[in-house]
PDB file of C-alpha atoms in Angstrom:
ATOM      1  CA  GLU A  74     181.872  -5.596  43.324  1.00 77.00           C
ATOM      2  CA  PRO A  75     182.627  -9.337  43.307  1.00 82.00           C
ATOM      3  CA  GLU A  76     179.666 -11.613  43.877  1.00 93.00           C
ATOM      4  CA  VAL A  77     178.723 -15.248  44.166  1.00 97.00           C
ATOM      5  CA  THR A  78     176.924 -16.597  41.122  1.00 97.00           C
ATOM      6  CA  GLN A  79     174.748 -19.692  40.821  1.00 98.00           C
ATOM      7  CA  THR A  80     173.397 -21.694  37.914  1.00 97.00           C
ATOM      8  CA  PRO A  81     170.784 -22.562  36.957  1.00 97.00           C
ATOM      9  CA  SER A  82     168.396 -20.064  38.495  1.00 96.00           C
ATOM     10  CA  HIS A  83     165.575 -22.595  38.227  1.00 97.00           C
ATOM     11  CA  GLN A  84     165.608 -26.366  37.836  1.00 97.00           C
ATOM     12  CA  VAL A  85     162.682 -28.728  37.448  1.00 98.00           C
ATOM     13  CA  THR A  86     163.365 -32.433  37.751  1.00 97.00           C
ATOM     14  CA  GLN A  87     161.581 -35.707  38.206  1.00 97.00           C
ATOM     15  CA  MET A  88     161.745 -37.571  41.497  1.00 97.00           C
ATOM     16  CA  GLY A  89     164.664 -39.981  41.517  1.00 97.00           C
ATOM     17  CA  GLN A  90     166.733 -37.996  39.064  1.00 97.00           C
ATOM     18  CA  GLU A  91     170.176 -36.591  39.827  1.00 98.00           C
ATOM     19  CA  VAL A  92     170.712 -32.837  39.859  1.00 98.00           C
ATOM     20  CA  ILE A  93     173.866 -30.767  40.053  1.00 97.00           C
ATOM     21  CA  LEU A  94     173.668 -27.210  41.278  1.00 98.00           C
ATOM     22  CA  ARG A  95     176.588 -24.983  40.404  1.00 97.00           C
ATOM     23  CA  CYS A  96     178.162 -22.056  42.164  1.00 97.00           C
ATOM     24  CA  VAL A  97     181.069 -19.759  41.428  1.00 97.00           C
ATOM     25  CA  PRO A  98     182.259 -18.309  44.751  1.00 96.00           C
ATOM     26  CA  ILE A  99     184.082 -15.001  45.075  1.00 94.00           C
ATOM     27  CA  SER A 100     187.530 -15.577  43.620  1.00 90.00           C
ATOM     28  CA  ASN A 101     189.779 -15.087  46.653  1.00 87.00           C
ATOM     29  CA  HIS A 102     187.478 -16.851  49.092  1.00 90.00           C
ATOM     30  CA  LEU A 103     188.524 -20.127  50.648  1.00 88.00           C
ATOM     31  CA  TYR A 104     185.426 -21.254  52.568  1.00 91.00           C
ATOM     32  CA  PHE A 105     182.328 -22.454  50.791  1.00 94.00           C
ATOM     33  CA  TYR A 106     178.852 -23.307  51.979  1.00 95.00           C
ATOM     34  CA  TRP A 107     175.485 -24.606  50.842  1.00 97.00           C
ATOM     35  CA  TYR A 108     172.196 -23.676  52.502  1.00 97.00           C
ATOM     36  CA  ARG A 109     168.638 -24.402  51.550  1.00 97.00           C
ATOM     37  CA  GLN A 110     165.301 -22.753  52.213  1.00 97.00           C
ATOM     38  CA  ILE A 111     162.068 -24.648  51.806  1.00 97.00           C
ATOM     39  CA  LEU A 112     159.263 -22.301  50.817  1.00 94.00           C
ATOM     40  CA  GLY A 113     158.056 -20.341  53.831  1.00 92.00           C
ATOM     41  CA  GLN A 114     160.644 -21.818  56.162  1.00 94.00           C
ATOM     42  CA  LYS A 115     163.994 -20.826  57.642  1.00 94.00           C
ATOM     43  CA  VAL A 116     167.302 -20.829  55.825  1.00 96.00           C
ATOM     44  CA  GLU A 117     169.027 -24.094  56.822  1.00 96.00           C
ATOM     45  CA  PHE A 118     172.724 -24.906  56.776  1.00 95.00           C
ATOM     46  CA  LEU A 119     173.677 -27.955  54.718  1.00 97.00           C
ATOM     47  CA  VAL A 120     177.467 -28.141  54.474  1.00 96.00           C
ATOM     48  CA  SER A 121     180.686 -26.183  54.683  1.00 93.00           C
ATOM     49  CA  PHE A 122     183.819 -26.919  52.657  1.00 93.00           C
ATOM     50  CA  TYR A 123     187.432 -25.865  53.063  1.00 90.00           C
ATOM     51  CA  ASN A 124     190.715 -27.092  51.687  1.00 88.00           C
ATOM     52  CA  ASN A 125     188.966 -29.610  49.467  1.00 90.00           C
ATOM     53  CA  GLU A 126     187.099 -31.342  52.207  1.00 92.00           C
ATOM     54  CA  ILE A 127     183.884 -31.026  54.165  1.00 93.00           C
ATOM     55  CA  SER A 128     184.347 -29.041  57.372  1.00 91.00           C
ATOM     56  CA  GLU A 129     180.894 -29.530  58.810  1.00 91.00           C
ATOM     57  CA  LYS A 130     177.582 -30.935  57.629  1.00 93.00           C
ATOM     58  CA  SER A 131     174.075 -30.938  58.979  1.00 94.00           C
ATOM     59  CA  GLU A 132     171.720 -33.857  59.501  1.00 94.00           C
ATOM     60  CA  ILE A 133     170.006 -32.883  56.261  1.00 95.00           C
ATOM     61  CA  PHE A 134     173.201 -33.562  54.308  1.00 96.00           C
ATOM     62  CA  ASP A 135     172.845 -37.320  54.041  1.00 94.00           C
ATOM     63  CA  ASP A 136     174.342 -39.806  51.597  1.00 95.00           C
ATOM     64  CA  GLN A 137     172.183 -38.445  48.782  1.00 96.00           C
ATOM     65  CA  PHE A 138     174.123 -35.188  48.863  1.00 97.00           C
ATOM     66  CA  SER A 139     177.697 -34.522  47.833  1.00 97.00           C
ATOM     67  CA  VAL A 140     179.817 -31.460  47.182  1.00 97.00           C
ATOM     68  CA  GLU A 141     182.797 -30.954  44.966  1.00 95.00           C
ATOM     69  CA  ARG A 142     185.189 -28.276  43.850  1.00 92.00           C
ATOM     70  CA  PRO A 143     186.064 -29.696  40.442  1.00 86.00           C
ATOM     71  CA  ASP A 144     188.333 -26.833  39.428  1.00 87.00           C
ATOM     72  CA  GLY A 145     189.622 -23.549  40.796  1.00 78.00           C
ATOM     73  CA  SER A 146     186.378 -21.682  40.381  1.00 87.00           C
ATOM     74  CA  ASN A 147     183.302 -23.909  40.632  1.00 93.00           C
ATOM     75  CA  PHE A 148     181.669 -25.404  43.707  1.00 96.00           C
ATOM     76  CA  THR A 149     178.892 -27.911  43.117  1.00 97.00           C
ATOM     77  CA  LEU A 150     176.128 -29.585  45.093  1.00 98.00           C
ATOM     78  CA  LYS A 151     174.883 -32.909  43.773  1.00 98.00           C
ATOM     79  CA  ILE A 152     171.685 -34.577  44.857  1.00 97.00           C
ATOM     80  CA  ARG A 153     171.933 -38.165  43.730  1.00 96.00           C
ATOM     81  CA  SER A 154     168.288 -39.222  43.734  1.00 95.00           C
ATOM     82  CA  THR A 155     165.943 -36.337  44.301  1.00 97.00           C
ATOM     83  CA  LYS A 156     162.891 -36.565  46.524  1.00 96.00           C
ATOM     84  CA  LEU A 157     159.812 -34.383  46.591  1.00 97.00           C
ATOM     85  CA  GLU A 158     160.993 -32.853  49.858  1.00 96.00           C
ATOM     86  CA  ASP A 159     164.210 -31.651  48.233  1.00 97.00           C
ATOM     87  CA  SER A 160     162.185 -28.914  46.536  1.00 98.00           C
ATOM     88  CA  ALA A 161     163.639 -25.678  47.890  1.00 98.00           C
ATOM     89  CA  MET A 162     165.840 -22.684  47.167  1.00 98.00           C
ATOM     90  CA  TYR A 163     169.491 -23.661  47.395  1.00 98.00           C
ATOM     91  CA  PHE A 164     171.972 -20.934  48.268  1.00 98.00           C
ATOM     92  CA  CYS A 165     175.711 -21.080  47.885  1.00 98.00           C
ATOM     93  CA  ALA A 166     177.903 -18.834  50.022  1.00 96.00           C
ATOM     94  CA  SER A 167     181.586 -18.109  50.436  1.00 94.00           C
ATOM     95  CA  SER A 168     183.837 -16.330  52.905  1.00 91.00           C
ATOM     96  CA  ASP A 169     187.489 -15.408  52.950  1.00 86.00           C
ATOM     97  CA  ALA A 170     190.323 -16.248  55.281  1.00 72.00           C
ATOM     98  CA  ASP A 171     190.909 -12.729  56.528  1.00 70.00           C
ATOM     99  CA  ARG A 172     187.493 -12.174  58.006  1.00 70.00           C
ATOM    100  CA  ALA A 173     185.370 -14.292  60.303  1.00 71.00           C
ATOM    101  CA  LYS A 174     183.891 -17.279  58.523  1.00 72.00           C
ATOM    102  CA  GLU A 175     180.443 -16.092  59.542  1.00 79.00           C
ATOM    103  CA  THR A 176     180.837 -13.097  57.209  1.00 87.00           C
ATOM    104  CA  GLN A 177     179.448 -15.016  54.306  1.00 92.00           C
ATOM    105  CA  TYR A 178     178.429 -13.765  50.891  1.00 94.00           C
ATOM    106  CA  PHE A 179     175.467 -15.519  49.347  1.00 97.00           C
ATOM    107  CA  GLY A 180     174.523 -16.173  45.771  1.00 97.00           C
ATOM    108  CA  PRO A 181     171.051 -15.501  44.346  1.00 97.00           C
ATOM    109  CA  GLY A 182     170.024 -19.133  44.723  1.00 97.00           C
ATOM    110  CA  THR A 183     168.730 -21.986  42.575  1.00 98.00           C
ATOM    111  CA  ARG A 184     165.060 -22.800  42.858  1.00 98.00           C
ATOM    112  CA  LEU A 185     164.725 -26.595  42.639  1.00 98.00           C
ATOM    113  CA  LEU A 186     161.354 -28.169  42.016  1.00 98.00           C
ATOM    114  CA  VAL A 187     161.064 -31.939  42.227  1.00 98.00           C
ATOM    115  CA  LEU A 188     157.952 -33.427  40.630  1.00 97.00           C
TER     116      LEU A 188
ATOM    117  CA  ASP B  77     175.614 -20.830  69.818  1.00 63.00           C
ATOM    118  CA  ALA B  78     173.389 -18.582  71.877  1.00 66.00           C
ATOM    119  CA  LYS B  79     169.770 -18.234  70.843  1.00 89.00           C
ATOM    120  CA  THR B  80     168.297 -14.951  69.719  1.00 94.00           C
ATOM    121  CA  THR B  81     164.828 -13.456  70.026  1.00 96.00           C
ATOM    122  CA  GLN B  82     163.479 -10.937  67.517  1.00 97.00           C
ATOM    123  CA  PRO B  83     160.029  -9.453  66.995  1.00 97.00           C
ATOM    124  CA  PRO B  84     158.297 -11.130  64.042  1.00 97.00           C
ATOM    125  CA  SER B  85     157.510  -7.881  62.265  1.00 97.00           C
ATOM    126  CA  MET B  86     158.031  -4.131  62.349  1.00 97.00           C
ATOM    127  CA  ASP B  87     156.957  -1.167  60.271  1.00 97.00           C
ATOM    128  CA  CYS B  88     158.919   1.943  59.479  1.00 96.00           C
ATOM    129  CA  ALA B  89     158.175   5.078  57.462  1.00 97.00           C
ATOM    130  CA  GLU B  90     160.392   5.787  54.485  1.00 97.00           C
ATOM    131  CA  GLY B  91     163.189   8.199  55.387  1.00 96.00           C
ATOM    132  CA  ARG B  92     162.968   7.426  59.068  1.00 96.00           C
ATOM    133  CA  ALA B  93     165.410   5.395  61.110  1.00 97.00           C
ATOM    134  CA  ALA B  94     164.552   1.730  61.520  1.00 98.00           C
ATOM    135  CA  ASN B  95     165.613   0.269  64.854  1.00 98.00           C
ATOM    136  CA  LEU B  96     165.527  -3.528  64.939  1.00 98.00           C
ATOM    137  CA  PRO B  97     166.016  -5.137  68.360  1.00 98.00           C
ATOM    138  CA  CYS B  98     167.505  -8.510  69.195  1.00 98.00           C
ATOM    139  CA  ASN B  99     167.788 -10.273  72.522  1.00 97.00           C
ATOM    140  CA  HIS B 100     170.634 -12.695  73.101  1.00 95.00           C
ATOM    141  CA  SER B 101     170.698 -13.057  76.869  1.00 93.00           C
ATOM    142  CA  THR B 102     172.742 -16.291  76.851  1.00 91.00           C
ATOM    143  CA  ILE B 103     175.548 -14.906  74.689  1.00 92.00           C
ATOM    144  CA  SER B 104     179.007 -15.961  75.820  1.00 88.00           C
ATOM    145  CA  GLY B 105     182.183 -13.919  75.856  1.00 87.00           C
ATOM    146  CA  ASN B 106     183.605 -15.116  72.556  1.00 84.00           C
ATOM    147  CA  GLU B 107     180.392 -14.870  70.545  1.00 88.00           C
ATOM    148  CA  TYR B 108     179.808 -12.179  67.949  1.00 90.00           C
ATOM    149  CA  VAL B 109     176.490 -10.690  66.900  1.00 94.00           C
ATOM    150  CA  TYR B 110     175.862 -10.844  63.154  1.00 94.00           C
ATOM    151  CA  TRP B 111     173.076  -9.242  61.160  1.00 97.00           C
ATOM    152  CA  TYR B 112     171.911 -10.432  57.769  1.00 97.00           C
ATOM    153  CA  ARG B 113     168.870  -9.615  55.708  1.00 98.00           C
ATOM    154  CA  GLN B 114     166.917 -11.408  53.004  1.00 97.00           C
ATOM    155  CA  ILE B 115     164.935  -9.503  50.432  1.00 95.00           C
ATOM    156  CA  HIS B 116     162.059 -11.618  49.123  1.00 89.00           C
ATOM    157  CA  SER B 117     163.665 -15.045  48.533  1.00 82.00           C
ATOM    158  CA  GLN B 118     166.974 -13.606  47.379  1.00 93.00           C
ATOM    159  CA  GLY B 119     170.153 -14.854  48.998  1.00 96.00           C
ATOM    160  CA  PRO B 120     170.812 -13.528  52.512  1.00 97.00           C
ATOM    161  CA  GLN B 121     172.948 -10.416  52.572  1.00 96.00           C
ATOM    162  CA  TYR B 122     175.564  -9.683  55.229  1.00 94.00           C
ATOM    163  CA  ILE B 123     175.009  -6.328  56.925  1.00 96.00           C
ATOM    164  CA  ILE B 124     177.272  -5.928  59.934  1.00 95.00           C
ATOM    165  CA  HIS B 125     178.721  -7.693  62.950  1.00 93.00           C
ATOM    166  CA  GLY B 126     180.216  -6.812  66.315  1.00 93.00           C
ATOM    167  CA  LEU B 127     181.594  -8.225  69.529  1.00 91.00           C
ATOM    168  CA  LYS B 128     181.073  -5.584  72.215  1.00 91.00           C
ATOM    169  CA  ASN B 129     181.775  -2.187  70.671  1.00 88.00           C
ATOM    170  CA  ASN B 130     179.254  -0.343  68.579  1.00 93.00           C
ATOM    171  CA  GLU B 131     179.916  -0.682  64.870  1.00 95.00           C
ATOM    172  CA  THR B 132     178.977   1.370  61.821  1.00 97.00           C
ATOM    173  CA  ASN B 133     179.390   0.774  58.124  1.00 95.00           C
ATOM    174  CA  GLU B 134     177.841   2.127  54.952  1.00 94.00           C
ATOM    175  CA  MET B 135     174.687   0.084  55.451  1.00 94.00           C
ATOM    176  CA  ALA B 136     173.873   0.289  59.135  1.00 97.00           C
ATOM    177  CA  SER B 137     174.916   0.776  62.732  1.00 98.00           C
ATOM    178  CA  LEU B 138     175.008  -1.896  65.403  1.00 98.00           C
ATOM    179  CA  ILE B 139     174.509  -0.956  69.023  1.00 97.00           C
ATOM    180  CA  ILE B 140     175.359  -3.638  71.583  1.00 96.00           C
ATOM    181  CA  THR B 141     174.413  -3.125  75.217  1.00 96.00           C
ATOM    182  CA  GLU B 142     177.158  -3.104  77.803  1.00 94.00           C
ATOM    183  CA  ASP B 143     176.096  -6.478  79.206  1.00 94.00           C
ATOM    184  CA  ARG B 144     175.903  -7.785  75.595  1.00 95.00           C
ATOM    185  CA  LYS B 145     172.520  -9.349  76.245  1.00 95.00           C
ATOM    186  CA  SER B 146     170.821  -7.378  73.519  1.00 96.00           C
ATOM    187  CA  SER B 147     171.588  -5.347  70.431  1.00 97.00           C
ATOM    188  CA  THR B 148     169.885  -3.007  67.981  1.00 98.00           C
ATOM    189  CA  LEU B 149     170.439  -2.727  64.259  1.00 98.00           C
ATOM    190  CA  ILE B 150     169.841   0.788  63.015  1.00 98.00           C
ATOM    191  CA  LEU B 151     169.115   1.674  59.402  1.00 97.00           C
ATOM    192  CA  PRO B 152     169.470   5.459  59.614  1.00 96.00           C
ATOM    193  CA  HIS B 153     167.268   6.439  56.667  1.00 95.00           C
ATOM    194  CA  ALA B 154     165.123   3.517  55.622  1.00 96.00           C
ATOM    195  CA  THR B 155     164.071   3.219  51.981  1.00 97.00           C
ATOM    196  CA  LEU B 156     161.466   1.015  50.329  1.00 97.00           C
ATOM    197  CA  ARG B 157     164.316  -1.257  49.200  1.00 96.00           C
ATOM    198  CA  ASP B 158     165.137  -1.995  52.834  1.00 97.00           C
ATOM    199  CA  THR B 159     161.912  -3.999  53.149  1.00 98.00           C
ATOM    200  CA  ALA B 160     163.246  -7.454  54.034  1.00 98.00           C
ATOM    201  CA  VAL B 161     163.544 -10.095  56.738  1.00 97.00           C
ATOM    202  CA  TYR B 162     166.374  -9.180  59.105  1.00 98.00           C
ATOM    203  CA  TYR B 163     168.212 -11.912  60.959  1.00 97.00           C
ATOM    204  CA  CYS B 164     170.214 -11.505  64.145  1.00 97.00           C
ATOM    205  CA  ILE B 165     172.670 -14.395  64.554  1.00 95.00           C
ATOM    206  CA  VAL B 166     175.075 -15.086  67.384  1.00 92.00           C
ATOM    207  CA  SER B 167     178.167 -17.105  66.586  1.00 86.00           C
ATOM    208  CA  SER B 168     181.607 -17.675  67.989  1.00 77.00           C
ATOM    209  CA  GLY B 169     183.527 -15.665  65.432  1.00 64.00           C
ATOM    210  CA  GLY B 170     185.618 -17.900  63.223  1.00 62.00           C
ATOM    211  CA  SER B 171     185.410 -21.232  64.951  1.00 59.00           C
ATOM    212  CA  ASN B 172     181.901 -22.081  63.835  1.00 63.00           C
ATOM    213  CA  TYR B 173     181.440 -22.628  60.146  1.00 75.00           C
ATOM    214  CA  LYS B 174     177.702 -22.405  59.911  1.00 86.00           C
ATOM    215  CA  LEU B 175     175.128 -19.666  60.234  1.00 90.00           C
ATOM    216  CA  THR B 176     171.991 -20.664  62.121  1.00 91.00           C
ATOM    217  CA  PHE B 177     169.088 -18.576  60.873  1.00 94.00           C
ATOM    218  CA  GLY B 178     165.968 -18.002  62.929  1.00 93.00           C
ATOM    219  CA  LYS B 179     162.708 -16.544  61.689  1.00 94.00           C
ATOM    220  CA  GLY B 180     164.016 -12.971  61.855  1.00 96.00           C
ATOM    221  CA  THR B 181     162.057  -9.719  61.756  1.00 98.00           C
ATOM    222  CA  LEU B 182     160.088  -8.731  58.683  1.00 97.00           C
ATOM    223  CA  LEU B 183     160.709  -5.013  58.308  1.00 98.00           C
ATOM    224  CA  THR B 184     158.204  -3.261  56.077  1.00 98.00           C
ATOM    225  CA  VAL B 185     159.155   0.248  55.004  1.00 97.00           C
ATOM    226  CA  ASN B 186     156.061   2.223  54.073  1.00 96.00           C
ATOM    227  CA  PRO B 187     155.945   5.223  51.719  1.00 95.00           C
TER     228      PRO B 187
END
């Protein structure tokens, strides 16, 4: 069964450093998303991406964040200058064009720890 | 999107049916009910969704009341691996790109 994959599974970084989180969505999917979950809190929407551009973004997704689909398979989230409060699980998700966009398939997540 | 209300926690015996309720009294006519679950910090997992008819798939059944103000997710034979947080989400089926997660219901399946 096809699945969304994410790398790395864990990332530790120093405050102020740049990090890139990588995702490989399901191959025939056209809609891509990033969510995050701070420990003990709700899953929060960050951004959605379709046709090589951002469809919607939340207030969390400020100028420090960017997304890119550099090739036909990868979808990345970059945090330009990490802050302590960026420590969280980051989930990538994808959905296809034939089903409702809310039927999203999530990856296993990247646990980011900013020191 | 309409708000949802779920109990914070529920228990269920292994092998029994788990019935998870959700209230969505402000749901509008074009909004679907989606159910996801999250097993211990893993990525959320899609379970099922519906508009007004009851739905069933290999994982669960979804019962939506006639007035659509509430719904119940049914896991017919709960196993220990079904222990998870279950999220009921209301969204307008295709026009809204994001999922808005609440706190959900922590279902604990006991041996």
